[in-house]
Coordinates of C-alpha atoms in Angstrom, one line a residue:
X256 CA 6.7 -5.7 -20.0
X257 CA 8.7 -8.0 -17.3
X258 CA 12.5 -8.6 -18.3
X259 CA 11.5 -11.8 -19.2
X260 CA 8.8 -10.1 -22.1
X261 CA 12.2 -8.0 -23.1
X262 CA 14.6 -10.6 -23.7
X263 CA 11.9 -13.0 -25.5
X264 CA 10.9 -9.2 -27.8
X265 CA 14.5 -8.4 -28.4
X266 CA 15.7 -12.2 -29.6
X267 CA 12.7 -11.9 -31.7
X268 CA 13.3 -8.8 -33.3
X269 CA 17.5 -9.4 -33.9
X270 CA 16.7 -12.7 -35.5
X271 CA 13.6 -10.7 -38.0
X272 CA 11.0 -13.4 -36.9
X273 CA 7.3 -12.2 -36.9
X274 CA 5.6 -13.3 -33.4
X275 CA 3.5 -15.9 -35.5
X276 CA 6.6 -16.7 -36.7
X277 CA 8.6 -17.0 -33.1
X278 CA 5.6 -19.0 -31.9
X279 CA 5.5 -21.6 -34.4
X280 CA 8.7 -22.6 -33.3
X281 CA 7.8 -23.5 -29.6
X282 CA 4.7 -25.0 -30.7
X283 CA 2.6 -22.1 -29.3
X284 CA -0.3 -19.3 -30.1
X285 CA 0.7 -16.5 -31.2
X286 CA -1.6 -15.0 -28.3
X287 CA 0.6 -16.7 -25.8
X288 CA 3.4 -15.1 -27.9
X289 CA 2.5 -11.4 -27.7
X290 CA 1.2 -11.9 -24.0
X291 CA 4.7 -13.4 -23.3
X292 CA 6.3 -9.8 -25.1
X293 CA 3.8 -7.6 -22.5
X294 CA 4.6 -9.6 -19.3
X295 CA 1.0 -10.6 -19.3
X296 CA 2.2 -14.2 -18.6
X297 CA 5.2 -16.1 -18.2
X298 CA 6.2 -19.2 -20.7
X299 CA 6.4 -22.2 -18.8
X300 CA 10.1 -23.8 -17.6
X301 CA 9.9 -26.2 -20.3
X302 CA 9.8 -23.1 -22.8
X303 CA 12.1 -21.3 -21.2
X304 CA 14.6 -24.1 -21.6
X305 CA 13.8 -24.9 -25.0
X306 CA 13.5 -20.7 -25.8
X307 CA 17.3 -20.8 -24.1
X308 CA 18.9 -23.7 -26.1
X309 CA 17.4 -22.8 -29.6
X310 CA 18.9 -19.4 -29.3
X311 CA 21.9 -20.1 -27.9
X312 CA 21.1 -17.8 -24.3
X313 CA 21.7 -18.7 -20.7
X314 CA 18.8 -19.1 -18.4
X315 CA 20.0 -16.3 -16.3
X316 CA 20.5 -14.1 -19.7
X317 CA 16.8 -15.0 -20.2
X318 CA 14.9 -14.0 -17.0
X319 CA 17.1 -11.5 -15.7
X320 CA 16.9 -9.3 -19.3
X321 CA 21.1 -10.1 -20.2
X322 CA 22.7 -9.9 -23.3
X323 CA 25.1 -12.5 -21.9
X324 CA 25.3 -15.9 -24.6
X325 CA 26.6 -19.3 -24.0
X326 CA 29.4 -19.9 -25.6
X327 CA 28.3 -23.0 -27.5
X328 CA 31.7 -24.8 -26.6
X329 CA 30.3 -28.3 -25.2
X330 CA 33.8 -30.2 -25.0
X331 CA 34.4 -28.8 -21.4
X332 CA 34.7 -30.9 -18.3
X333 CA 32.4 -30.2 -15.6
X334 CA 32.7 -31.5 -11.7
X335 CA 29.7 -31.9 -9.9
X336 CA 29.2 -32.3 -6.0
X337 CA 27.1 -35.0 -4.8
X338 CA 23.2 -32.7 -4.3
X339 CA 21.6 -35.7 -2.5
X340 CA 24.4 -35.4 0.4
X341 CA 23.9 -31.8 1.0
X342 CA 21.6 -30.9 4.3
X343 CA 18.4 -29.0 3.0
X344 CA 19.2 -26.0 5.0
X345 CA 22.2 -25.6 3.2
X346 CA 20.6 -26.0 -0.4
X347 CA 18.7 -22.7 -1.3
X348 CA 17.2 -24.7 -4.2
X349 CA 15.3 -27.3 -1.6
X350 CA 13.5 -23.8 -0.2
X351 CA 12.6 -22.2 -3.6
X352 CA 9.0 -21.6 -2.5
X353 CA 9.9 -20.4 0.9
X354 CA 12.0 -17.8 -1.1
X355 CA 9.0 -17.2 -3.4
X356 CA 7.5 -16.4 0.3
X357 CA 9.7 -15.1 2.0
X358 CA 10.4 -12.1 -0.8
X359 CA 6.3 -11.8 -1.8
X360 CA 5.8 -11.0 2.1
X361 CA 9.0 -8.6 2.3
X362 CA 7.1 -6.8 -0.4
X363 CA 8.6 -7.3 -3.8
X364 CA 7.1 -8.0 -6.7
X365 CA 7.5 -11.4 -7.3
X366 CA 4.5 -12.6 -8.2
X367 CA 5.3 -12.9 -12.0
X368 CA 8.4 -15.5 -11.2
X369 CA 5.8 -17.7 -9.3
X370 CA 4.9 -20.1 -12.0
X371 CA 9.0 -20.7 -12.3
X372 CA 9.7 -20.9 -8.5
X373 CA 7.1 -23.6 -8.3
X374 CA 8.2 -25.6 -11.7
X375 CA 11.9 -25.5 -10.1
X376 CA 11.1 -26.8 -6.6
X377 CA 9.3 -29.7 -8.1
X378 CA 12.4 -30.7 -9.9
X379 CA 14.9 -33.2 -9.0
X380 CA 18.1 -32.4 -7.2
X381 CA 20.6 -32.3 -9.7
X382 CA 22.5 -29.7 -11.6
X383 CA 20.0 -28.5 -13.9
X384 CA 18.0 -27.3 -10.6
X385 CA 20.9 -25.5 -9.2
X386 CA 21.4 -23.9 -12.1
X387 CA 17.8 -22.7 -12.4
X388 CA 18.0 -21.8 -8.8
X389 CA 20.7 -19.4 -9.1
X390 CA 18.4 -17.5 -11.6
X391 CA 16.1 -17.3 -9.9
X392 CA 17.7 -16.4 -6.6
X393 CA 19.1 -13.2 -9.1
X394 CA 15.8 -13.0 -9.8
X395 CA 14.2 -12.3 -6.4
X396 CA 17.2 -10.3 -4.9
X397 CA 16.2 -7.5 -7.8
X398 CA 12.7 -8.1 -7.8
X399 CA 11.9 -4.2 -6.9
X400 CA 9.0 -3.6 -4.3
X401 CA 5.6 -3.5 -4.6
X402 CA 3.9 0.1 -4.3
X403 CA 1.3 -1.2 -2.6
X404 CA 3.6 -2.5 0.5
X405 CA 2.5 -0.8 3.7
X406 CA 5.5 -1.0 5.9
X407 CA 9.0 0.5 6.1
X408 CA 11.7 -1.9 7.3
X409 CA 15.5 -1.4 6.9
X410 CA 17.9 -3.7 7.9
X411 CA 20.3 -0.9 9.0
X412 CA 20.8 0.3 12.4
X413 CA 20.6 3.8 11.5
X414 CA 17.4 3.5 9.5
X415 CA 15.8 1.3 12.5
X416 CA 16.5 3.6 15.1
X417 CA 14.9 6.6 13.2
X418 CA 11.7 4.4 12.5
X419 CA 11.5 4.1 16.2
X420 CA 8.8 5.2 18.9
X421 CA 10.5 5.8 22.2
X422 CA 9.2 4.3 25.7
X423 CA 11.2 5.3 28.4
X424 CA 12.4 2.7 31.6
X425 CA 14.1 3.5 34.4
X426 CA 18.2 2.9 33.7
X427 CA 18.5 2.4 38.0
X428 CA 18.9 -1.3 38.7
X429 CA 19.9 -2.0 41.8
X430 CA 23.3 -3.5 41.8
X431 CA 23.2 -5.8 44.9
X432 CA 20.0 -7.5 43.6
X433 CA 21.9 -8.3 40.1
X434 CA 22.6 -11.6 40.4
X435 CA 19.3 -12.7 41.6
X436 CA 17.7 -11.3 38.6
X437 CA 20.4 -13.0 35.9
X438 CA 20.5 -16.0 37.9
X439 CA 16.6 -16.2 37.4
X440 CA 17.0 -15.5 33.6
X441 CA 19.9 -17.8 33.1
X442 CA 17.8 -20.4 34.7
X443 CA 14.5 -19.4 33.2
X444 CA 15.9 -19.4 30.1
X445 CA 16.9 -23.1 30.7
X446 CA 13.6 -24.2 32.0
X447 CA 11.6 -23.0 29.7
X448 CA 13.4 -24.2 26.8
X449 CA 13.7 -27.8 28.3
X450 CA 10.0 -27.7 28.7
X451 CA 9.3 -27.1 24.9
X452 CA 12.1 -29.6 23.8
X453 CA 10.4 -32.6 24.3
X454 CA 7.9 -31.6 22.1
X455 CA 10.2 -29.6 19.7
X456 CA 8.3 -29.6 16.1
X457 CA 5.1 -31.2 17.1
X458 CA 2.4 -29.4 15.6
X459 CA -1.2 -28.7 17.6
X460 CA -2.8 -31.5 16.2
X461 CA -1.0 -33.9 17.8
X462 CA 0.2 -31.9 20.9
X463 CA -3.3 -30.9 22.4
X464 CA -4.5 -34.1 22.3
X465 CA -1.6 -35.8 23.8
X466 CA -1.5 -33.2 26.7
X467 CA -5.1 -34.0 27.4
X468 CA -4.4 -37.7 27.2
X469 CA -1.9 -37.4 29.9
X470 CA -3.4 -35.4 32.0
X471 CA -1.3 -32.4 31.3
X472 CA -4.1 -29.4 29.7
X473 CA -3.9 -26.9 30.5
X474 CA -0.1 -27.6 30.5
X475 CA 1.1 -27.0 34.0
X476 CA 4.6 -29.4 34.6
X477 CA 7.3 -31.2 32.6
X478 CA 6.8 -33.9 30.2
X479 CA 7.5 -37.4 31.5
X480 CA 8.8 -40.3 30.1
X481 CA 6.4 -42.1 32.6
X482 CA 3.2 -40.0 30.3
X483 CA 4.8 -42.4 27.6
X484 CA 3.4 -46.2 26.7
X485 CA 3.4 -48.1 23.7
X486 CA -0.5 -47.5 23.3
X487 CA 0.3 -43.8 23.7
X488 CA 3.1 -43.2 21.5
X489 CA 1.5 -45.4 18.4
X490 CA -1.3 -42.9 18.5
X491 CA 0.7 -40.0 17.2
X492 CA 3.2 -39.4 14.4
X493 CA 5.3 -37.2 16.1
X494 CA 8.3 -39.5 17.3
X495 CA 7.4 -38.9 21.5
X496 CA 9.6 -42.4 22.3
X497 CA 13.1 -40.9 21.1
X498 CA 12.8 -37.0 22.5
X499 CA 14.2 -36.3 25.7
X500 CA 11.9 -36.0 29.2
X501 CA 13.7 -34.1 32.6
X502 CA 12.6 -37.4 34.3
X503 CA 15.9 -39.0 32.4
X504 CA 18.0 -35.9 33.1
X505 CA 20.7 -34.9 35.2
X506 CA 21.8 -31.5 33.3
X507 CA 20.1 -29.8 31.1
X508 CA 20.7 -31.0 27.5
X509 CA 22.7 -28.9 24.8
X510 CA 20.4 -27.1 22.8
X511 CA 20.8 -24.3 20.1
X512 CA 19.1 -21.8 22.6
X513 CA 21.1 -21.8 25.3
X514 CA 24.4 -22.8 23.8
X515 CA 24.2 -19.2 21.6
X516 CA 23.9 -17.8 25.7
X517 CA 26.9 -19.0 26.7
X518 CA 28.8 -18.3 23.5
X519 CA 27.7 -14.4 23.8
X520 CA 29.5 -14.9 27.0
X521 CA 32.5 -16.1 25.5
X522 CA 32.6 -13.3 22.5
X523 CA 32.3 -10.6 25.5
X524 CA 35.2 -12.7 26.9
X525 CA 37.2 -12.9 23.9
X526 CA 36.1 -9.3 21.7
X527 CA 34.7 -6.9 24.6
X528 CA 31.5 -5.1 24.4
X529 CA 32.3 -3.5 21.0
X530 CA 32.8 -7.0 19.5
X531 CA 31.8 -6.2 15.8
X532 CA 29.3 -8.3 13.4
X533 CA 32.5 -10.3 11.8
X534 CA 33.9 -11.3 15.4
X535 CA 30.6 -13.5 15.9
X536 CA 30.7 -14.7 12.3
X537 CA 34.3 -15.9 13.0
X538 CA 33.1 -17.2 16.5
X539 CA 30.7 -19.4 15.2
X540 CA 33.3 -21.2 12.9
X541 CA 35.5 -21.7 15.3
X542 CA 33.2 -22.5 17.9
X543 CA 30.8 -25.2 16.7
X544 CA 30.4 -27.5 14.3
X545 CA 28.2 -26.7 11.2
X546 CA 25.3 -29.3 12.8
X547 CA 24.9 -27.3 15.7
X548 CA 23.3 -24.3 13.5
X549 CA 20.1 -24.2 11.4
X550 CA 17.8 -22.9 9.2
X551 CA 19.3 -18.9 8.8
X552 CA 22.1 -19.6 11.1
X553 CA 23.3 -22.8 8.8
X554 CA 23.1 -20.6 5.6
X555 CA 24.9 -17.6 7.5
X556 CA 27.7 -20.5 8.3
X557 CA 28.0 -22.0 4.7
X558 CA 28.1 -18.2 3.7
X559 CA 31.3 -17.3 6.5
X560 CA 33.0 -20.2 4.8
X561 CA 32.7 -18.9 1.6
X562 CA 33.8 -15.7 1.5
X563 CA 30.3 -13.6 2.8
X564 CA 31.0 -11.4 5.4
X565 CA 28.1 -9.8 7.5
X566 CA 26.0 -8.1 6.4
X567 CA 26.1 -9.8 3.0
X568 CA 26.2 -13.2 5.0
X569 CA 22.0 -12.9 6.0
X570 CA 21.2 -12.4 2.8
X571 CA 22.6 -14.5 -0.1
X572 CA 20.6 -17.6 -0.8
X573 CA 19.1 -17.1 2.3
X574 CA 15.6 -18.1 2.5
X575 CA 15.6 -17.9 5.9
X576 CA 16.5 -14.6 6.9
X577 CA 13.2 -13.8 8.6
X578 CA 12.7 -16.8 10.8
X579 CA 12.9 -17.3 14.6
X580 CA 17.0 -17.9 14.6
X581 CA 17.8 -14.3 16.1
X582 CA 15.2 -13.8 18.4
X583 CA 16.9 -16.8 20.2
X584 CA 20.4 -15.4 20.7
X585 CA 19.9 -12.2 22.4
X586 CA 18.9 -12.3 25.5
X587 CA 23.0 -12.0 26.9
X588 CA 23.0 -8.9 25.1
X589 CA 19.9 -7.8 27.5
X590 CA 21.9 -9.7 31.0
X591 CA 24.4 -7.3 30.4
X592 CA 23.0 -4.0 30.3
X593 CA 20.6 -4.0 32.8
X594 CA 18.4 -0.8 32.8
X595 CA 19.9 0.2 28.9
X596 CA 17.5 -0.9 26.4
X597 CA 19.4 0.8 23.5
X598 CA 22.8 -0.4 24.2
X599 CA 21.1 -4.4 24.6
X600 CA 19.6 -3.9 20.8
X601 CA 22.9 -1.9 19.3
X602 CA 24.5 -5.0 20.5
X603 CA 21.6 -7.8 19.8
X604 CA 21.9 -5.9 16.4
X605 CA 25.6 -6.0 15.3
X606 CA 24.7 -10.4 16.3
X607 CA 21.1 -10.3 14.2
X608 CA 23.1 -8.6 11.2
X609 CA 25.0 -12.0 10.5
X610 CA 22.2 -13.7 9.5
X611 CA 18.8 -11.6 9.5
X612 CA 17.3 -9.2 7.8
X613 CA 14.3 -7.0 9.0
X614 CA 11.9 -8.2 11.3
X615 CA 14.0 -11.3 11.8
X616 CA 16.9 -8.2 13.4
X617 CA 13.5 -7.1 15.1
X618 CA 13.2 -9.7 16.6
X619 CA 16.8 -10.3 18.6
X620 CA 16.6 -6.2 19.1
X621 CA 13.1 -6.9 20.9
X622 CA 14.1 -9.9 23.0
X623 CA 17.4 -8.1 24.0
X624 CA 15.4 -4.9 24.7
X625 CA 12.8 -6.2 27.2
X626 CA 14.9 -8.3 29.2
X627 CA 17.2 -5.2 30.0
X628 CA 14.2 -3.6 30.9
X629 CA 13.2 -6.6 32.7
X630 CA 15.8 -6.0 35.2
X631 CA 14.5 -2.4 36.3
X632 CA 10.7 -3.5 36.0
X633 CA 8.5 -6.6 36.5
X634 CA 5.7 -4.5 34.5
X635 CA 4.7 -7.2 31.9
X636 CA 3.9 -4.2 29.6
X637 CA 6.1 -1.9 29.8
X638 CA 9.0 -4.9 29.2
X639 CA 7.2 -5.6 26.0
X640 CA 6.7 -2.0 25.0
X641 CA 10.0 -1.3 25.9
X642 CA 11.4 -3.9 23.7
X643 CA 8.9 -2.4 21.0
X644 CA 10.9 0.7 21.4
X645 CA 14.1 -0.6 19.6
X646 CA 12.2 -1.5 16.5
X647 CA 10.3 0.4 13.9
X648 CA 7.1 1.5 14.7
X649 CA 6.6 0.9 10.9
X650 CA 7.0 -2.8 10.2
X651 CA 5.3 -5.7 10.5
X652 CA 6.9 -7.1 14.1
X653 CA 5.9 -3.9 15.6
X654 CA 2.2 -4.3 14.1
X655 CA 1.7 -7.9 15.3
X656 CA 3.2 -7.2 18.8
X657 CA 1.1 -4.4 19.2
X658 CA -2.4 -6.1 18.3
X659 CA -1.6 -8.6 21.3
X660 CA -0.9 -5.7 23.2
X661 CA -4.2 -4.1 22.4
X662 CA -6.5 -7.1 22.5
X663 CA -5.1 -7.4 25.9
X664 CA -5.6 -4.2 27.0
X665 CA -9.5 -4.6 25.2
X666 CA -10.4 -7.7 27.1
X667 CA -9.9 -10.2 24.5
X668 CA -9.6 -13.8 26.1
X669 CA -6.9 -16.0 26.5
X670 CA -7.9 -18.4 24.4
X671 CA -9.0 -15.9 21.5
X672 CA -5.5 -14.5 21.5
X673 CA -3.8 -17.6 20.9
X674 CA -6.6 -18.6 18.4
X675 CA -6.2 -15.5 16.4
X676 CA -2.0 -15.8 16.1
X677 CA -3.3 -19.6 14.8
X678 CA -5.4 -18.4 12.3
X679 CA -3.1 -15.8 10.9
X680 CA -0.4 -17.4 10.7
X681 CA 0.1 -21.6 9.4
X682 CA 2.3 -23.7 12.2
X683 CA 1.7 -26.8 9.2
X684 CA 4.3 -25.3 7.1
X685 CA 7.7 -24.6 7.9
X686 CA 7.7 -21.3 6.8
X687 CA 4.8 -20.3 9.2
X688 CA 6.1 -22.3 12.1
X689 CA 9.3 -20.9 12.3
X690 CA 9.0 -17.4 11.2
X691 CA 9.5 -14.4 13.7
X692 CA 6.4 -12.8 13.9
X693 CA 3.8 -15.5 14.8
X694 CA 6.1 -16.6 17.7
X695 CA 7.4 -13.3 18.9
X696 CA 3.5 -12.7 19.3
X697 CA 3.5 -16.2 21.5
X698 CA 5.8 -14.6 23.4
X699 CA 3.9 -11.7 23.7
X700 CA 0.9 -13.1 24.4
X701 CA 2.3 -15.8 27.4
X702 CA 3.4 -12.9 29.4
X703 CA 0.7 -10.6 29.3
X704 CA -1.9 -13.5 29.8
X705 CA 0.7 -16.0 32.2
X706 CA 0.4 -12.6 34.5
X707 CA 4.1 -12.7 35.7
X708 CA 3.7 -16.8 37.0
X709 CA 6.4 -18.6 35.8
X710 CA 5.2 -21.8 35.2
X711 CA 1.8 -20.5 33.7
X712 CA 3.7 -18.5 31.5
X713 CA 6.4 -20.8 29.7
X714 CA 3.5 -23.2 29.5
X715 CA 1.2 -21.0 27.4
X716 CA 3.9 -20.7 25.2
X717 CA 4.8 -24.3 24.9
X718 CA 1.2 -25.5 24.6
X719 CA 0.2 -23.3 21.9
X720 CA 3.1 -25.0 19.5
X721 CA 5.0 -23.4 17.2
X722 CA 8.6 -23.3 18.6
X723 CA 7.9 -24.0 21.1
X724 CA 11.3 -24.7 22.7
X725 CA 12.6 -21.3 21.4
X726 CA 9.3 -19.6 23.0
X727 CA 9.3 -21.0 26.5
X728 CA 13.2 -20.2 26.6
X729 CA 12.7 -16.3 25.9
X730 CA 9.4 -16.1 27.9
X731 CA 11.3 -17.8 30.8
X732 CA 14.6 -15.5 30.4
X733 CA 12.2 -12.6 30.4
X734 CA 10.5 -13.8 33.5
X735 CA 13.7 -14.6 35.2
X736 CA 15.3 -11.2 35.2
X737 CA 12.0 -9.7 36.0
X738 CA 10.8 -11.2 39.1
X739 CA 14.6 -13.1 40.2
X740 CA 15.6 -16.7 40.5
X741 CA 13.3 -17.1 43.9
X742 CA 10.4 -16.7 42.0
X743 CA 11.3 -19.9 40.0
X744 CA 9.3 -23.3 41.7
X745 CA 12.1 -25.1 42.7
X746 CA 10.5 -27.7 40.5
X747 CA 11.4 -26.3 37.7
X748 CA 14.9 -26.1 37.9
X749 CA 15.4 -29.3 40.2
X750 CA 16.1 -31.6 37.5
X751 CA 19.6 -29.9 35.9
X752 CA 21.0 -29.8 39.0
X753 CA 23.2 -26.4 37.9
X754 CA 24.5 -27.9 35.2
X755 CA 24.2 -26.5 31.7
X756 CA 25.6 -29.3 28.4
X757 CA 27.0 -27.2 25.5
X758 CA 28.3 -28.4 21.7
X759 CA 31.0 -25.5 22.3
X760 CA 34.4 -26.5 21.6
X761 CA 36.3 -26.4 24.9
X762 CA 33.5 -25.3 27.2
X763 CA 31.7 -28.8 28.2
X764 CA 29.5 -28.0 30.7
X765 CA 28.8 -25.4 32.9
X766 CA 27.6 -24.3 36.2
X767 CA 24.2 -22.4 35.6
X768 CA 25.1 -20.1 38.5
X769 CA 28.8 -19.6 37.9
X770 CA 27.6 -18.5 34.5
X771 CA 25.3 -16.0 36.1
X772 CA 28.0 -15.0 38.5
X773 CA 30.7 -14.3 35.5
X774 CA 27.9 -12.3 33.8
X775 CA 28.0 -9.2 36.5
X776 CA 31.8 -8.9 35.5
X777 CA 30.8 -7.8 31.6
X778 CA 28.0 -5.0 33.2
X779 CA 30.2 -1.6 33.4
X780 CA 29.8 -0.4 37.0
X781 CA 27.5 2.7 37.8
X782 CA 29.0 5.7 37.3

């Protein structure tokens, strides 16, 4: 019996109605009765609404097994905000079935609340599906887990690092080589994000082809406004006339993945190296506006304002809180302890904690955690299992990570690898295209098969979609550190002409290399 079966069972019985009888009433068997009583199915929403207003119950009271009762008193005054204004990403009930998702791959047991979660995303915005949302966001935060749930994954540091499968790197970096490595991964980071933002969202479909029309598959260079006609563009949904090409540039373009570089810079600046999860919470609000964060990181923001504090903050009506965002904001933590892979995922964690939760955490702990070992070793594998190191051997990130690792190792092909992470995993929803795990395993799989070329590399990840910005940014950072900024085509970072745009309040631009430079002052000296 589901709490919904106990709260339909106990109204029954306090009222002294028979199941035929209680049936009758909502025009129903009394089959469908009794199986509503065992949890063997779940009355539709319709029921449940008219189940909640003929017996005088909340919706919450309901489904979540309450004794709580509306009051009945209908003379109050009610203020409503305006739902069609808000942004979806700050709306939990526009991401219902991504929550439905989202908590079924966690491992709770939420399929019984299915029916509901899909009868509540296909309503209207309005009240009446906030309200219902709210429910059933109750419902899926106690949803307990399944016992069939193969992995172990805590969102604590503690519980991470005793999950955790050690692969040790050499901590002797060679300090008067420094800056060419974090130059390379400041700039890497940069190039390789440019090169997916001109095709930022575009999904295979569309990308391949185009690629191949211009003469650009296997990807090997920059986008051009000049691969770009009328006849071209009318060809493909994907808006290709409004993005942004490096011929048009002279600076590289804010962009959420390397503005959350800088500003790591600035918290080290302002809070030191034991800056705690609340100083970046506070950071971002005084730092950015709300439109320069999304997905995770805009309901993490909505949550600062309202009172959440970290680690609460990731997880209230938080759909998102296993998606790419984190993975994108660590790699300072990794500049800045070259050699340490702990210390760069303690630190990528106390960030990741704000808005994360599991392998979404895994994933800024990984990225932070290879490119510190990137800067003692060019060793494509040992960075990644080095990175794999700072997360539990138990969950799901380490599991995907590791099957590109071994079908590497096995002599699966190029292509095959990328075609597997394709069928596994669905870039045509949202969910699938921007969750951790499918594109953590593009990065994976770009470094090991790009062989430690640059160019190669940021351009499997680009041209395999996805996110495809966020990928060639952390493929490129990687890179960088590993093999310095003279092992970057001049090509590649010709066109920003060391100059970095930011949204950050009071920073402007910046120098790429002056950033790079300020860096070293934040890595404690050798003992």
């Amino acid at each position: 019996m589901n709490n919904i079966g106990r709260t339909i069972a106990r109204l029954r019985a306090d009222l002294k109605l028979s199941q035929e009888e209680f049936a009758s009433i909502f025009g129903v068997s009394k089959q469908s009765a009794q199986k509503w009583e065992r949890g063997e199915s779940t009355p539709d929403l319709n029921k449940l609404i008219q189940i909640s207003k003929k017996f005088n119950i909340s919706l919450d009271a309901l489904v979540l097994d309450s004794n709580a009762r509306l009051s009945g008193e209908t003379s109050k005054k009610c203020v409503s905000p305006h739902y069609e204004s808000v942004s979806g990403h700050e709306t939990y009930s526009a991401y219902l079935m991504t929550e439905y998702t989202q908590s079924y791959e966690e491992g709770k047991d939420i399929k019984p609340y299915k029916e509901l979660f899909s009868a509540a995303a296909g309503l209207p915005r309005g009240e009446v599906k906030e309200k219902i949302s709210e429910t059933l966001y109750e419902a899926a935060l106690n949803c307990p887990q399944r016992s069939d749930f193969g992995y172990t994954e805590p969102s604590d540091l503690e519980g991470i690092r005793l999950l955790r499968k050690k692969h040790p790197v050499s901590s002797d970096y060679e300090a008067e080589g420094l800056l060419e490595k974090i130059h390379g991964a400041w700039t890497g980071r940069i190039c390789g994000c440019m090169l997916g933002k001109s095709v930022e969202g575009i999904r295979t479909g569309e990308l391949v082809p185009f690629l191949k029309e211009t003469g650009n598959y296997p990807m090997n260079r920059y986008i051009l406004s000049t691969d770009l006609n009328e006849a071209v563009c009318s060809k493909y949904s994907y808006p290709l006339a409004s993005r942004p090409y490096t011929d048009k540039l002279k600076s590289m373009i804010p962009d959420d993945d390397t503005n959350y570089v800088v500003m790591a810079q600035l918290l080290i600046d302002r809070c030191g190296r034991d800056f705690t999860p609340y100083n970046v919470s506070q950071l971002w609000i005084s730092s950015q506006s709300k439109n320069a964060y999304f997905t995770a990181e805009r309901a993490a923001y909505r949550n600062f304002i309202n009172g959440f504090q970290p680690p609460e903050s990731a997880v209230y009506k938080n759909p998102f809180r296993e998606w790419i965002g984190a993975q994108i904001r660590g790699d300072y933590f990794g500049y800045i302890n070259p050699g340490d892979p702990e210390k760069a995922a303690e630190m990528a964690f106390r960030d990741a904690s704000i808005s994360h939760v599991k392998n979404g955490i895994y994933g800024e702990m990984f990225a932070s955690a290879a490119i510190a070992a990137a800067a003692v070793t060019n060793d494509i594998e040992d960075i990644l299992l080095a990175g794999l190191a700072e997360v539990p051997y138990t969950s799901r990130f380490y599991e995907e990570i590791m099957s590109v690792v071994s079908g590497f190792r096995n002599g699966v092909s190029c292509g095959d690898a990328f075609d597997a992470i394709h069928k596994k995993y669905d870039e045509y929803t949202e969910h699938g295209w921007c969750h951790v795990l499918p594109n953590a395993m593009i990065v994976a799989a770009s470094l090991l098969y790009g062989g430690g070329d640059f160019g190669k590399s940021v351009c499997l990840a680009v041209q395999t979609g996805f996110d495809t910005d966020c990928n060639g940014a952390t493929v490129g950072s990687i890179l960088g550190m590993a093999n310095g900024f003279q092992s970057i085509p001049e090509y590649w970072y010709r066109p920003f002409n060391d100059r970095l745009e930011t949204t950050i309040f009071g920073v402007g631009t910046v120098s790429i290399l002056e950033c790079a430079r300020h860096t070293l002052e934040h890595i404690p000296s050798k003992a």
